[in-house]
Coordinates of C-alpha atoms in Angstrom, one line a residue:
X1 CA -0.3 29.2 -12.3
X2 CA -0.9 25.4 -11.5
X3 CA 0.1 23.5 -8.5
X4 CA 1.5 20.4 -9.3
X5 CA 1.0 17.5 -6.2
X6 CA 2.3 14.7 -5.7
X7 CA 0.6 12.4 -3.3
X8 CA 2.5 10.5 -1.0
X9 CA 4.4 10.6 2.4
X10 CA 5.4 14.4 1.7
X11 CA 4.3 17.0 -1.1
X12 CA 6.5 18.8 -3.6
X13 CA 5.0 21.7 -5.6
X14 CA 6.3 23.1 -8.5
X15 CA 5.1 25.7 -10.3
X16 CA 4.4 25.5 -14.3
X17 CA 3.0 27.7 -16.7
X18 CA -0.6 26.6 -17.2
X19 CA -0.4 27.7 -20.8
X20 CA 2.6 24.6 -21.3
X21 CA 0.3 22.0 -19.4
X22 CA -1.8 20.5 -22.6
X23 CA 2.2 20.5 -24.9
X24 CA 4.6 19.5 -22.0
X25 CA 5.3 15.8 -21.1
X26 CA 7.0 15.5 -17.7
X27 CA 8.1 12.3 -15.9
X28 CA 7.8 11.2 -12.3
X29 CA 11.0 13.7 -11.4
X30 CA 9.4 16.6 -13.5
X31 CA 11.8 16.2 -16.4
X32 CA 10.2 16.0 -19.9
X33 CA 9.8 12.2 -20.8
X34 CA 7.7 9.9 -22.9
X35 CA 4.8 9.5 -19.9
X36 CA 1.8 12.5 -21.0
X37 CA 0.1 14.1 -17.6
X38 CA -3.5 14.3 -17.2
X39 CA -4.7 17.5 -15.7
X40 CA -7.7 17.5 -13.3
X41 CA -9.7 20.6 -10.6
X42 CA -9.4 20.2 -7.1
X43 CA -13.2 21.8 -5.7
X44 CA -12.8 24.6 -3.6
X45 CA -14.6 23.9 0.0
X46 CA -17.9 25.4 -1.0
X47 CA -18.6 23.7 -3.8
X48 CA -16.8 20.6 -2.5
X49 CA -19.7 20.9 0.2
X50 CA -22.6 21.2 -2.3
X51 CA -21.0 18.0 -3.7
X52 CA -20.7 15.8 -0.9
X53 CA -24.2 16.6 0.3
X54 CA -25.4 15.9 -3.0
X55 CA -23.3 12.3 -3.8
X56 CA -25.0 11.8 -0.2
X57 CA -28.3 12.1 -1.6
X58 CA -27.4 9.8 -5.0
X59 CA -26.1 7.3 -3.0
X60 CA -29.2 7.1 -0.5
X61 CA -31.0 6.8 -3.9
X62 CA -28.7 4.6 -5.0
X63 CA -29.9 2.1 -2.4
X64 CA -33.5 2.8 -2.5
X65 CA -33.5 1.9 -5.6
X66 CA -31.4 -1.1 -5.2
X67 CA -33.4 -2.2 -2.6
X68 CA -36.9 -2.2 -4.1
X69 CA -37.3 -5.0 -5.7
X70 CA -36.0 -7.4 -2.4
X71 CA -39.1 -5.3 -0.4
X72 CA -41.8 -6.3 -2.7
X73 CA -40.7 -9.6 -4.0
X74 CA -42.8 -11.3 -1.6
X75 CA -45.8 -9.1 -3.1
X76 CA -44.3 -9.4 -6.5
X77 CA -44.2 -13.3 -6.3
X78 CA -47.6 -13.4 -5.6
X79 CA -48.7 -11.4 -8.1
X80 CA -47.1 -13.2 -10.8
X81 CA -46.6 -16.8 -9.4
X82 CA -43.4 -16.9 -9.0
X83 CA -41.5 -19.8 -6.7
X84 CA -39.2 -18.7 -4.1
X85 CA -36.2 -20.4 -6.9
X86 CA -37.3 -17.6 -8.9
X87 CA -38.2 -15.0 -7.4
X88 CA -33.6 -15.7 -6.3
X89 CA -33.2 -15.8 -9.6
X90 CA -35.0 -12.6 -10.1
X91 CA -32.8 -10.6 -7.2
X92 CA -29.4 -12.4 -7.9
X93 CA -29.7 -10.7 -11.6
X94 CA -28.7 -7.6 -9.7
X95 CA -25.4 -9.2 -9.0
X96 CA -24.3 -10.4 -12.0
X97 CA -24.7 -7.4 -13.5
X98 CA -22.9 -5.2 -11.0
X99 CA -19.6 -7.3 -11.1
X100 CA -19.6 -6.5 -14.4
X101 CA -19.2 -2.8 -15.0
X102 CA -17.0 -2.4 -11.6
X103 CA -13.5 -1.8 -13.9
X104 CA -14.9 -0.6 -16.8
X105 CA -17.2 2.8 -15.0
X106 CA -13.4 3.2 -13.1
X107 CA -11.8 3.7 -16.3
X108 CA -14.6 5.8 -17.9
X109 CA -14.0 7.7 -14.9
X110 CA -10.8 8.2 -14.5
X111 CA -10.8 9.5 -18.3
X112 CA -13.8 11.8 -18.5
X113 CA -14.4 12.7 -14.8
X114 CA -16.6 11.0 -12.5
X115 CA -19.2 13.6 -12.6
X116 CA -20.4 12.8 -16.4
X117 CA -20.5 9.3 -15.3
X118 CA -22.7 9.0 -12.7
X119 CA -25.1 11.4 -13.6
X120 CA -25.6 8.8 -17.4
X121 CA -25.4 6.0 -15.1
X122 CA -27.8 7.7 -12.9
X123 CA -30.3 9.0 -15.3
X124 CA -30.3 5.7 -16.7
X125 CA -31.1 3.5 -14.1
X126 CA -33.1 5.6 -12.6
X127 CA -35.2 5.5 -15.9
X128 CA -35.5 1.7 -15.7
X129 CA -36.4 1.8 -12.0
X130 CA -39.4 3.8 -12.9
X131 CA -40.2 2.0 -15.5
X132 CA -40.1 -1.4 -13.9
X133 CA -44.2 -2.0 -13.1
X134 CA -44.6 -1.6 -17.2
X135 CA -41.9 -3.9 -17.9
X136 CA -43.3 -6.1 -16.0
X137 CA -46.7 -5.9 -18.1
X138 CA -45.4 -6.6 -21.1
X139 CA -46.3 -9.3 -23.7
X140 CA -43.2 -11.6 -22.8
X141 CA -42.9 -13.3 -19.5
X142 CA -42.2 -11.5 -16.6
X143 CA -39.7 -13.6 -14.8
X144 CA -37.5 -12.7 -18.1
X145 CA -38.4 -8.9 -18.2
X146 CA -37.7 -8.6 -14.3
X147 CA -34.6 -10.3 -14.5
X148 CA -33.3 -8.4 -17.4
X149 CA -34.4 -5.4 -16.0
X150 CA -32.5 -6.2 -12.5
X151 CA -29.4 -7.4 -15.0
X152 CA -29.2 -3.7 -16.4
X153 CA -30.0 -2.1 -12.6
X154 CA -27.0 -3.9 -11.6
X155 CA -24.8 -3.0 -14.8
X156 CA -25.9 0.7 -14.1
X157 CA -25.0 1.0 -10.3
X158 CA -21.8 -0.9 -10.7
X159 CA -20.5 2.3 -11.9
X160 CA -21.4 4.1 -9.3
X161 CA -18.8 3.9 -6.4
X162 CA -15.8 3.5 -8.9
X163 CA -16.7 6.9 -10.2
X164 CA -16.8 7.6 -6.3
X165 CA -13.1 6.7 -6.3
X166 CA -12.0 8.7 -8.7
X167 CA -13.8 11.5 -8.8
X168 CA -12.7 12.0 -4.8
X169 CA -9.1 11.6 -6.2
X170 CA -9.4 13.9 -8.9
X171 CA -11.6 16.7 -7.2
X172 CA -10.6 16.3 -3.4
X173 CA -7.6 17.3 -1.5
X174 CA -5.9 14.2 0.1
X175 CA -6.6 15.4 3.9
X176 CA -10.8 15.7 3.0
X177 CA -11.2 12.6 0.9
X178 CA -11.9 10.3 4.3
X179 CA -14.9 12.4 4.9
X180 CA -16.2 12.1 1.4
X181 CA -16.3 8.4 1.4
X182 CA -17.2 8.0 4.9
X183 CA -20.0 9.9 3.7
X184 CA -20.9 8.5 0.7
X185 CA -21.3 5.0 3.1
X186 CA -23.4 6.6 5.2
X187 CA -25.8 7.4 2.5
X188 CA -26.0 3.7 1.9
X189 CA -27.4 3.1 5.2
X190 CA -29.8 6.0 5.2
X191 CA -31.1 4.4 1.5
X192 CA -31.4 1.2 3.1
X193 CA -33.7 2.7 6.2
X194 CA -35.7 4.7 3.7
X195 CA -36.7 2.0 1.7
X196 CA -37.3 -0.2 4.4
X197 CA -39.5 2.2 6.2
X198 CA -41.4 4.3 3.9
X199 CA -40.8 2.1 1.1
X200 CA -42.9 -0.9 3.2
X201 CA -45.3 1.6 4.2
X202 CA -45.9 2.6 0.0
X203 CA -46.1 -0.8 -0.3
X204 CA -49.0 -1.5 2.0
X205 CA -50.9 1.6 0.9
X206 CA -50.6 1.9 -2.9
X207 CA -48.9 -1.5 -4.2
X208 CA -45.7 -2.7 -5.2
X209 CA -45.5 -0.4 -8.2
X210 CA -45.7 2.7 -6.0
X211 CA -42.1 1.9 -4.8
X212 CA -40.6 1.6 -7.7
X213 CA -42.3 4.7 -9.5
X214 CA -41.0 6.7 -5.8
X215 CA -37.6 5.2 -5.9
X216 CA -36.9 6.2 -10.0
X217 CA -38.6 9.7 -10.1
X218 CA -36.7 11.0 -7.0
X219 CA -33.9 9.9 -8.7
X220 CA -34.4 11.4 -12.1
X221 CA -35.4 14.7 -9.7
X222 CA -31.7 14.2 -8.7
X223 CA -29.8 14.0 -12.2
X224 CA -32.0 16.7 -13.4
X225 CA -30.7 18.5 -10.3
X226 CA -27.2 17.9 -10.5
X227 CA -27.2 18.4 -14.2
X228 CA -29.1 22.2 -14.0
X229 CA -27.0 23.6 -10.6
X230 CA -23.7 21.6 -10.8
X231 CA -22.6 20.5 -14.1
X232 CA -24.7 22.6 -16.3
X233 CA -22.1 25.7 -17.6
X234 CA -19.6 24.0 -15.6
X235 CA -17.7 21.6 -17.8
X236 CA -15.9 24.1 -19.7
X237 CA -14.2 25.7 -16.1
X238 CA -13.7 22.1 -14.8
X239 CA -10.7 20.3 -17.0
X240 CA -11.2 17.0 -17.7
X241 CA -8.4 13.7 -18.6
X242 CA -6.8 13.9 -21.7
X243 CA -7.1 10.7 -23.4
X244 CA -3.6 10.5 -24.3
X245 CA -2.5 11.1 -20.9
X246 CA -4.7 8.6 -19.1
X247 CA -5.0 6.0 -21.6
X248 CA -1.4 4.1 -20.8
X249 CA -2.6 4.1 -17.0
X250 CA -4.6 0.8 -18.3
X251 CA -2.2 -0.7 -20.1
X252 CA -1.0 -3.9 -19.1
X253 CA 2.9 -3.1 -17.9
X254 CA 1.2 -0.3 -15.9
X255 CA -1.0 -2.8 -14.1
X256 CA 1.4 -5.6 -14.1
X257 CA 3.7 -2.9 -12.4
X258 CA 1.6 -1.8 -10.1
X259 CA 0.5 -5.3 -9.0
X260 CA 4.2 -6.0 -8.1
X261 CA 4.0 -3.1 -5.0
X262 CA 3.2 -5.0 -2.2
X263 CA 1.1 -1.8 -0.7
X264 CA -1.5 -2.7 -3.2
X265 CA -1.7 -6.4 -3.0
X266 CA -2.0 -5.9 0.9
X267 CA -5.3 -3.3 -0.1
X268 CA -6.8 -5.6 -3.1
X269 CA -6.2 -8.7 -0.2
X270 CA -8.0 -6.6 2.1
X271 CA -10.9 -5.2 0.5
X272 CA -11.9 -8.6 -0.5
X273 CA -11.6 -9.9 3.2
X274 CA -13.5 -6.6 4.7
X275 CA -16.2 -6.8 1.7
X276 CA -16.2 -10.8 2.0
X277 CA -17.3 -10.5 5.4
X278 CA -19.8 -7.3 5.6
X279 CA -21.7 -9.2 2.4
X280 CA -21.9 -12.0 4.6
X281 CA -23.1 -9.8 7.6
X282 CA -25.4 -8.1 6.6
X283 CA -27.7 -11.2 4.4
X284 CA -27.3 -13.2 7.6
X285 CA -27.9 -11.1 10.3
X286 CA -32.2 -10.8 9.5
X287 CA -32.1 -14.7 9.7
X288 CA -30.0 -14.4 13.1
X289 CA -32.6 -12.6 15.3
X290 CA -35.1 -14.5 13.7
X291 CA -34.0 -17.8 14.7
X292 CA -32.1 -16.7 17.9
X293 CA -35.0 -14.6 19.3
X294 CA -38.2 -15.4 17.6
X295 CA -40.0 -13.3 19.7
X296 CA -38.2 -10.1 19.8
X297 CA -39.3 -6.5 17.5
X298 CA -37.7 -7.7 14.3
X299 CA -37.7 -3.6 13.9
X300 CA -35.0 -2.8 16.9
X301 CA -32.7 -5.2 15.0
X302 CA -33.1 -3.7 11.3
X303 CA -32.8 -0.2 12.7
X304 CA -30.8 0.2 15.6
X305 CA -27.5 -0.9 14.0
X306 CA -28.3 0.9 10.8
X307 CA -28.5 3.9 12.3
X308 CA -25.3 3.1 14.5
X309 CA -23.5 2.9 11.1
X310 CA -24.5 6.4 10.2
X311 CA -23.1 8.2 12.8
X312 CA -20.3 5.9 13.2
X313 CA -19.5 6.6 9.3
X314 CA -19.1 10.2 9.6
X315 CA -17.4 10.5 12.9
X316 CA -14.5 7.8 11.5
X317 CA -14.6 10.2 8.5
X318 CA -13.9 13.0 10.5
X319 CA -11.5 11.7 13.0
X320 CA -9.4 10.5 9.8
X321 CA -9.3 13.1 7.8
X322 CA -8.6 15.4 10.9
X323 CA -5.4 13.0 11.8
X324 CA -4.3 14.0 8.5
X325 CA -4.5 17.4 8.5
X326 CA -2.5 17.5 11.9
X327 CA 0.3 15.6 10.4
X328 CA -0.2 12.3 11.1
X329 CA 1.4 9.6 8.3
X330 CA -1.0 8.8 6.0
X331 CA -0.6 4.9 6.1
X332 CA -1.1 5.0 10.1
X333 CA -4.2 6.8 9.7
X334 CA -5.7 4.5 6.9
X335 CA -3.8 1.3 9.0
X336 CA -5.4 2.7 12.7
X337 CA -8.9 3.0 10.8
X338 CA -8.5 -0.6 9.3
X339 CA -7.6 -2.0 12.7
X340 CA -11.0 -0.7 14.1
X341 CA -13.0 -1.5 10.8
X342 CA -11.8 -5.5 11.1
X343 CA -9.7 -5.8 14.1
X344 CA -11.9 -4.4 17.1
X345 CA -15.5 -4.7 15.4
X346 CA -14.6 -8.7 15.3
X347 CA -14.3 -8.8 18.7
X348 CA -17.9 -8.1 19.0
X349 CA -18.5 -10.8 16.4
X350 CA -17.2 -13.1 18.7
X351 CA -19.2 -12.1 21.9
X352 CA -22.1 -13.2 19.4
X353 CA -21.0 -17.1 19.6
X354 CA -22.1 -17.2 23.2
X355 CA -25.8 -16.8 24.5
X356 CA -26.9 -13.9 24.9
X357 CA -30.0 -11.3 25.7
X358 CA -31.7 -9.7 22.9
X359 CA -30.5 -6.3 24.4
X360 CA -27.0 -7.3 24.3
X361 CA -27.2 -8.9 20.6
X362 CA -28.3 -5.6 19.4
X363 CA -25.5 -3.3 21.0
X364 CA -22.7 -6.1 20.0
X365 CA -23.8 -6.1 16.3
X366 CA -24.6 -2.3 16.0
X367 CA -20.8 -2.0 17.4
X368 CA -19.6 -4.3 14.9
X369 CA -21.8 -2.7 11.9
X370 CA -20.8 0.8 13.5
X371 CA -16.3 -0.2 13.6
X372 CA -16.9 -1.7 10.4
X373 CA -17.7 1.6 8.8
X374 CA -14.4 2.8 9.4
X375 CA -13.0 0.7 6.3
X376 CA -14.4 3.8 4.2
X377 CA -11.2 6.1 5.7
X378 CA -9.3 3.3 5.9
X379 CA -8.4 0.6 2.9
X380 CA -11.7 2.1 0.6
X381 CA -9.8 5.8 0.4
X382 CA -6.5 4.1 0.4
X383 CA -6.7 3.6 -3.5
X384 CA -6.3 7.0 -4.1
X385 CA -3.4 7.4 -2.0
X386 CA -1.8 5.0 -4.1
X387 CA -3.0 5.2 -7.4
X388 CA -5.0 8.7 -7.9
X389 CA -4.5 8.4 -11.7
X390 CA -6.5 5.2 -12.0
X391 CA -8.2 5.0 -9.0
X392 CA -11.9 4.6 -9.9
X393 CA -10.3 1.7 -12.7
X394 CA -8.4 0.1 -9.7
X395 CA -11.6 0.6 -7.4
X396 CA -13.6 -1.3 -9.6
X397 CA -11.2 -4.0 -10.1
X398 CA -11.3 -4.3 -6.1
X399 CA -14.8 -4.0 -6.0
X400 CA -15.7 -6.7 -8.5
X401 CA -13.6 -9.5 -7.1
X402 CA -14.7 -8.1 -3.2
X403 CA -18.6 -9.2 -5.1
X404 CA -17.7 -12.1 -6.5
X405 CA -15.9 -13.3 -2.6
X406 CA -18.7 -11.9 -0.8
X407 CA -21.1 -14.9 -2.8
X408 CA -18.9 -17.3 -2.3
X409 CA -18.6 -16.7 1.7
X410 CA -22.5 -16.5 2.1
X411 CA -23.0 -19.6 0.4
X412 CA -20.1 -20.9 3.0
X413 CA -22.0 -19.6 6.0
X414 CA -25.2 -21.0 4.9
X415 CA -24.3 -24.3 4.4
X416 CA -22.0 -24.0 7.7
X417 CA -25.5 -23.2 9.7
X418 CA -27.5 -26.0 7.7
X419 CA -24.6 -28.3 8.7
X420 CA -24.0 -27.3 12.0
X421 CA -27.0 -25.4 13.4
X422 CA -24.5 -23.4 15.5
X423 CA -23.9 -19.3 14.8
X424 CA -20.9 -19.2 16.7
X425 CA -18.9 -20.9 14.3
X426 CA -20.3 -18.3 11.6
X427 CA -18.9 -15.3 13.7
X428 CA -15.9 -17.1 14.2
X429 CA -15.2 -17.5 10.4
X430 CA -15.9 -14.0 9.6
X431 CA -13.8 -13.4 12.2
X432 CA -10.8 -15.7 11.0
X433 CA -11.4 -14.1 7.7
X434 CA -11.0 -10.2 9.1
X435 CA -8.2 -11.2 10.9
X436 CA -6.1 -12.7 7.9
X437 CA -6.8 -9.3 5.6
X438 CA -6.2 -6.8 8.6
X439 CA -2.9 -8.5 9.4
X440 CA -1.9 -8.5 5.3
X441 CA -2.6 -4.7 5.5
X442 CA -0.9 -3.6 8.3
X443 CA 2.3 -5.6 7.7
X444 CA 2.3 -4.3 3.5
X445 CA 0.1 -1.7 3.4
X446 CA 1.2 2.1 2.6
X447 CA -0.1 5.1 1.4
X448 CA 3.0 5.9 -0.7
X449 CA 2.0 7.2 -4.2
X450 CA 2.6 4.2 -7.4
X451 CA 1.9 5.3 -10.3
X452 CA 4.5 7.9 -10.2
X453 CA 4.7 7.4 -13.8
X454 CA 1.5 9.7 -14.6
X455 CA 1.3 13.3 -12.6
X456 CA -1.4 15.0 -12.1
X457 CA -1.6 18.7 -13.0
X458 CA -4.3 20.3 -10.2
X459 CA -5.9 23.5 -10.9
X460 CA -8.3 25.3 -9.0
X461 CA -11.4 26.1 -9.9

């Protein structure tokens, strides 16, 4: 028998012969209708563990690879002669690329199953990461090669947290998925310490190529991993989309329709403040200590808060889905965890405009890095509450616009410290801009299900 769900505010099962699921076309009230169902598997807990430890792991090498060329471009540009101008140009190729793929990995995704998708997208950029040091040998300049290759990097990984997205709606009950995604952000962070500590230590030792060859073969270790004990044998028990019932979730009255529910303006508007802002954070916050304590351990500041942001990741992760599983309302859990991601952690932004002691800087930004990290239980996992049938498509869409916003306010910020010389009225923009997207969400914002036009079938498996 299958259970069909429908996510919302409350659940109503009914129970249909499994043998009638691929012929039957049901509407949003369960009555046969023009609108085909997709089917997908909801993990059971065991192997939805072996998952989340392993999408952990992929993300962590997500970042490591991501975040190799920025630790030896210094090493790189003397190598190859490279100007600081290019050696930007080099590293902002990564960014062009990822806004690229953002909608198009969701919709793959959402179609196929996120588990097909990132292990090509993974396998494949892993590949190039590896293969970066001969690229860089070859007969045509290497400016061009590296930024090509940092162009595909960034086409690759844009794939990889819309497939996030929908896989966790597709595989994951609704009370579980703040965990998953609080965890998959905490992976992140752990990828960024890795690479910034062992990775600069490979660096010293054996040469810029070392990292590079570390970062891509671990990876590879990981598809070839994931392929052999997860997927391998697998695909046959776990159902995927059917074409025919996903493939009107894109089309354009389905979007323009969704767009029209103010729940997911209030996200989309949202998103783009919280991922506006943490962009901004995080490429300014090195320069920061630098100029504000020149003399402090530049290592306390790059590792303190990061590891903040771990724990504080998975506890918000917890406490969410916990909420949920009590009986709390959905949209108050995803709105309380939104007012702590941008509403409390900018209050610590604003103890930054005032002097202060190194000691004190540190714990007010790793309490600001560590709230912030809440945004992955609350607006991050609040696409699938609203839109589980194309949620890795409407992820991406977030995703690439919150990219293209996040450049535009770092420019902002720089030119606001060139021009003024003052952090305080950095902090205090970021914290204008927080307030404005937190205050969108919790006036609009819901977790009430629209795309009611597509049901999902969900079997277990």
């Amino acid at each position: 028998m299958a259970l069909w769900q429908i996510f919302g505010e409350t659940k109503h099962n009914l129970e249909v012969p499994e043998k009638n699921i691929p012929n039957k076309v049901f509407a949003h009230n369960g009555s046969e209708g023009e609108e085909p169902q997709r089917q997908t598997a909801i993990w059971p807990r065991p192997l939805a563990q072996k998952w989340t430890v392993t999408l952990f792991l992929g993300t962590c090498l997500l970042y490591c690879a991501r975040m190799a060329m920025p630790i030896c471009a210094v090493n790189m540009a003397t190598t190859f002669g490279w100007s600081k101008t290019q050696s930007g140009v080099v590293m902002g190729g990564f960014f062009w690329g990822y806004c690229f793929t953002q909608v198009l990995g969701g919709h793959v995704s959402d179609r196929i199953g996120g588990e097909r998708v990132l292990l090509l997208a993974t396998t494949s950029w892993a590949s190039i990461t590896a293969c970066t040091p001969l690229l860089a040998q070859l007969g045509i300049s290497s400016l061009t090669s590296m930024t090509v290759a940092r162009f595909l990097m960034g086409l690759l990984q844009g794939v990889h947290y819309p497939s996030l997205a929908s896989l966790c709606s597709q595989r994951v009950d609704e009370g579980e998925r703040g965990f998953l995604m609080s965890t998959m952000g905490s992976g992140s962070y752990m990828g960024t310490l890795m690479v910034g500590g062992l990775g600069s230590a490979m660096l010293e030792r054996y040469g810029w190529e070392s990292v590079f060859y570390g970062a891509g073969l671990l990876s590879g270790l990981w598809s070839l991993t994931v392929w052999r004990f997860l997927l391998r044998g697998q695909m046959n028990t776990i159902q995927v989309l059917s074409s025919h019932g996903s493939s009107s979730g894109l089309s354009k009255k389905r979007w323009l329709k969704m767009f029209k529910q103010p729940s997911v303006c209030a996200m989309v508007f949202a998103h783009l403040c919280f991922s506006s802002t943490c962009y901004s954070l995080m490429s300014w916050l090195p320069t920061f200590f630098k100029d504000t304590y020149p003399h402090a351990k530049g290592w306390v500041c790059n590792v303190i808060p990061w590891l903040v942001a771990i724990a504080s990741a998975l506890f918000g992760g917890i406490i969410s889905d916990h909420l949920i599983q009590q009986g709390f309302r959905t949209s108050s859990v995803r709105k309380m965890m939104q007012f702590m991601s941008m509403g409390v952690s900018s209050v610590f932004l604003l103890l930054l405009c005032r002097p202060l002691s190194f000691p004190s800087a540190v714990i007010f930004v790793s309490a600001a890095m560590g709230l912030a990290t809440f945004n992955s239980s609350g607006v991050s996992v609040n696409v699938q509450d609203l839109a589980p049938s194309c949620a890795g498509a409407l992820f991406g869409f977030m995703n690439m616009c919150g990219a293209f916003t996040g450049l535009v306010l770092v420019y902002v910020s720089g030119y606001l410290i060139e021009v003024t010389a003052s952090w305080g009225y950095v902090f205090s923009l970021f914290t204008m801009v927080n307030t404005m997207g937190l205050g969108v969400f919790l006036m609009f914002g819901e977790a009430n299900r629209v795309d009611l036009w597509n049901l999902s079938a969900v079997t277990r498996v």
